[in-house]
Coordinates of N, CA and C in Angstrom, one line a residue:
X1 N -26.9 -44.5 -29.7 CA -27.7 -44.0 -28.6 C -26.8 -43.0 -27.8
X2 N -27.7 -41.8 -27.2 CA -26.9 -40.7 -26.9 C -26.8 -40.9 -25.3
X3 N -26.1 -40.4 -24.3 CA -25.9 -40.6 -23.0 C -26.1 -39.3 -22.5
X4 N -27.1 -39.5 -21.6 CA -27.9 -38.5 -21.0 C -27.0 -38.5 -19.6
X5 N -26.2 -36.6 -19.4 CA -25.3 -36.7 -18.3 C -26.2 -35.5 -17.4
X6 N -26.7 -35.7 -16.2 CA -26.9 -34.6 -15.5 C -26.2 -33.6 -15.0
X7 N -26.6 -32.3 -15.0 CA -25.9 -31.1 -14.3 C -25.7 -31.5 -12.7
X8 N -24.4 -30.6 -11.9 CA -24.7 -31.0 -10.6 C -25.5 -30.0 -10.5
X9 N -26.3 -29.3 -9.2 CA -26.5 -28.8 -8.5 C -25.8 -27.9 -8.4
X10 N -24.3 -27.7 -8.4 CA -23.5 -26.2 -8.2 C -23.8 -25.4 -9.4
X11 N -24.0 -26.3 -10.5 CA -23.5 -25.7 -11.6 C -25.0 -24.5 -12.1
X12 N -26.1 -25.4 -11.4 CA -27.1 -24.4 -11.7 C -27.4 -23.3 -10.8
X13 N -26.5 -23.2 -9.7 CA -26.6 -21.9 -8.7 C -25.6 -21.2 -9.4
X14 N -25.1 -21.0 -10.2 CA -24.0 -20.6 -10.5 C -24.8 -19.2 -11.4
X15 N -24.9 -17.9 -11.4 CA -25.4 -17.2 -12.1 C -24.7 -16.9 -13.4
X16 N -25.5 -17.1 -14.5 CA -24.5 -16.8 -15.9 C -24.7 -15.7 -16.5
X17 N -25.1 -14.3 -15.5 CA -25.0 -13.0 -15.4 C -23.2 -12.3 -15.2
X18 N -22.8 -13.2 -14.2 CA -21.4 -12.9 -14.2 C -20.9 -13.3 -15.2
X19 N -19.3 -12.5 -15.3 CA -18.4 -12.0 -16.6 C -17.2 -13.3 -16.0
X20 N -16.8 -13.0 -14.8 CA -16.2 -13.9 -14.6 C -16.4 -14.3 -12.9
X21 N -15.8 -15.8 -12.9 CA -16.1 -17.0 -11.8 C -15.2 -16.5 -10.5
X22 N -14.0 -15.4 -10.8 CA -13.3 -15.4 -9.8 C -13.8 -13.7 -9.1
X23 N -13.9 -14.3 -8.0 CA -14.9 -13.0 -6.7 C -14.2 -11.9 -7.3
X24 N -14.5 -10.5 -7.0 CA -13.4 -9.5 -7.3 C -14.1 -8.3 -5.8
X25 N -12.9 -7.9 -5.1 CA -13.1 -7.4 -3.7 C -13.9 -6.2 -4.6
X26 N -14.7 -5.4 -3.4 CA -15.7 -4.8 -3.4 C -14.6 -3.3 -3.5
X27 N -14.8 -2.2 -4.2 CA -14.2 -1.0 -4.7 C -14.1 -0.3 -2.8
X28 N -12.6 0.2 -2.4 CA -12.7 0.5 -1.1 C -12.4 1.9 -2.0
X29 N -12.3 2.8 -0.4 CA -11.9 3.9 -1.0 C -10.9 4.4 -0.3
X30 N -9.8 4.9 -1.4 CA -8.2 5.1 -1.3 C -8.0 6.5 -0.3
X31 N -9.0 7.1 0.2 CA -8.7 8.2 1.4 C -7.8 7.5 2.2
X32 N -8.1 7.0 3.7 CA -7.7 6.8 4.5 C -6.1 6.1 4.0
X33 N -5.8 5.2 3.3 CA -4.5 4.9 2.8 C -3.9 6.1 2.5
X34 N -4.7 6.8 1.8 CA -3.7 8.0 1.3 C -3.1 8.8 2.5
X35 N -4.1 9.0 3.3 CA -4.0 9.5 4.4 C -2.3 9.5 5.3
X36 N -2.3 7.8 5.7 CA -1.7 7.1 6.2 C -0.2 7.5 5.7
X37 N 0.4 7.1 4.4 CA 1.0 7.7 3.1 C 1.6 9.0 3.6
X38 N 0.6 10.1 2.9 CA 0.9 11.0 3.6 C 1.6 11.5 4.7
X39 N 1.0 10.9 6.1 CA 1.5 11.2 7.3 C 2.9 10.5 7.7
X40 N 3.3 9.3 7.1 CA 4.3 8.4 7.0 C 5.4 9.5 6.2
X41 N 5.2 9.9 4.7 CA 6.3 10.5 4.5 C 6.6 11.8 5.2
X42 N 5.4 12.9 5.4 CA 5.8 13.9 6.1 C 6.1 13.9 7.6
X43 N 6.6 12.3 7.9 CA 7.5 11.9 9.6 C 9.0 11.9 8.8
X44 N 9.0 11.1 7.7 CA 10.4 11.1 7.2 C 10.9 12.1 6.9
X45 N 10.4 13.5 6.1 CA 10.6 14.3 6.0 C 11.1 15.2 7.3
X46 N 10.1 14.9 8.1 CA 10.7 15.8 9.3 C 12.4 15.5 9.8
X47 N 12.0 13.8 10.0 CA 13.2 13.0 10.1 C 14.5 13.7 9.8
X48 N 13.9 13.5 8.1 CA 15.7 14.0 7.3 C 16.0 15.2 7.5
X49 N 15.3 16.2 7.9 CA 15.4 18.0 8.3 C 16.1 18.0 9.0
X50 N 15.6 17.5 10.8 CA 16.2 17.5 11.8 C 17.7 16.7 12.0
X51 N 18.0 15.9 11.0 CA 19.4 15.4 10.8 C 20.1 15.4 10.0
X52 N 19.4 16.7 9.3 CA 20.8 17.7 8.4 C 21.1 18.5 9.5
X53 N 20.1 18.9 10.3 CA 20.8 19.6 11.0 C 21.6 20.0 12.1
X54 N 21.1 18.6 12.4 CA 22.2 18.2 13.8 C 23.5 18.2 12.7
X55 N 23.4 17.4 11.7 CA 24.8 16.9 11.5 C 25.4 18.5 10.9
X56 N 24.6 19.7 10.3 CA 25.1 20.8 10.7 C 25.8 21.5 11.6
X57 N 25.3 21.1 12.8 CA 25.9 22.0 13.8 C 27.0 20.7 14.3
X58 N 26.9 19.6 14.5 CA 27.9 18.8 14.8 C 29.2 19.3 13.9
X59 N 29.2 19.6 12.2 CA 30.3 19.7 11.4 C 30.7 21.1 11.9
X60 N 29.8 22.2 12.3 CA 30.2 23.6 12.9 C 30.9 23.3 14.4
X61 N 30.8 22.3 15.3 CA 31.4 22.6 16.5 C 33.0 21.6 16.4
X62 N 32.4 20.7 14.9 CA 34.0 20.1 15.0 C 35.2 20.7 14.2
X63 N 34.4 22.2 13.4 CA 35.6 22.9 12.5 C 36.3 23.8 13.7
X64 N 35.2 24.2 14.7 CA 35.7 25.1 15.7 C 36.7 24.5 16.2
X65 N 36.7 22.8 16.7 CA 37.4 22.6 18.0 C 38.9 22.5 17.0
X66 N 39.2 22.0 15.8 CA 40.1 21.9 15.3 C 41.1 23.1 14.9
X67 N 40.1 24.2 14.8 CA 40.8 25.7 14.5 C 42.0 25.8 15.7
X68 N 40.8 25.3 16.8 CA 41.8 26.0 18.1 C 41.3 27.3 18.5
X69 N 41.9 27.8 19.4 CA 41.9 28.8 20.4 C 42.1 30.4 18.9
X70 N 41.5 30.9 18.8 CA 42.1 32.2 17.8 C 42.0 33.3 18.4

């Protein structure tokens, strides 16, 4: 004799339309990140420009001071 096992209740809300059980977030859109990206490296960029060039003119006023008087 066979044993008759009932479903719970979760199992029949469960749609067997879906592929798979685990959620998958909703498609955003990668503008505004990019955005962000963008404006983040072109600060670094500026960053590293303006401190080549100090350290330019810093190496030009310390070749002068060592020359001396000419």
């Amino acid at each position: 004799m066979e044993e008759i096992i009932l479903e719970p209740q979760e199992i029949k809300m469960i749609s067997t339309e879906r592929t798979s059980l685990i959620p998958t977030e909703p498609k955003r859109d990668p503008a505004p990140i990019r955005k962000k990206r963008n404006r983040a490296i072109c600060g670094i960029e500026i960053i590293a420009a303006v401190s080549l060039a100090l350290n330019m003119i810093q190496a030009v006023i310390i070749y002068a001071l060592q020359a001396g008087p000419i």
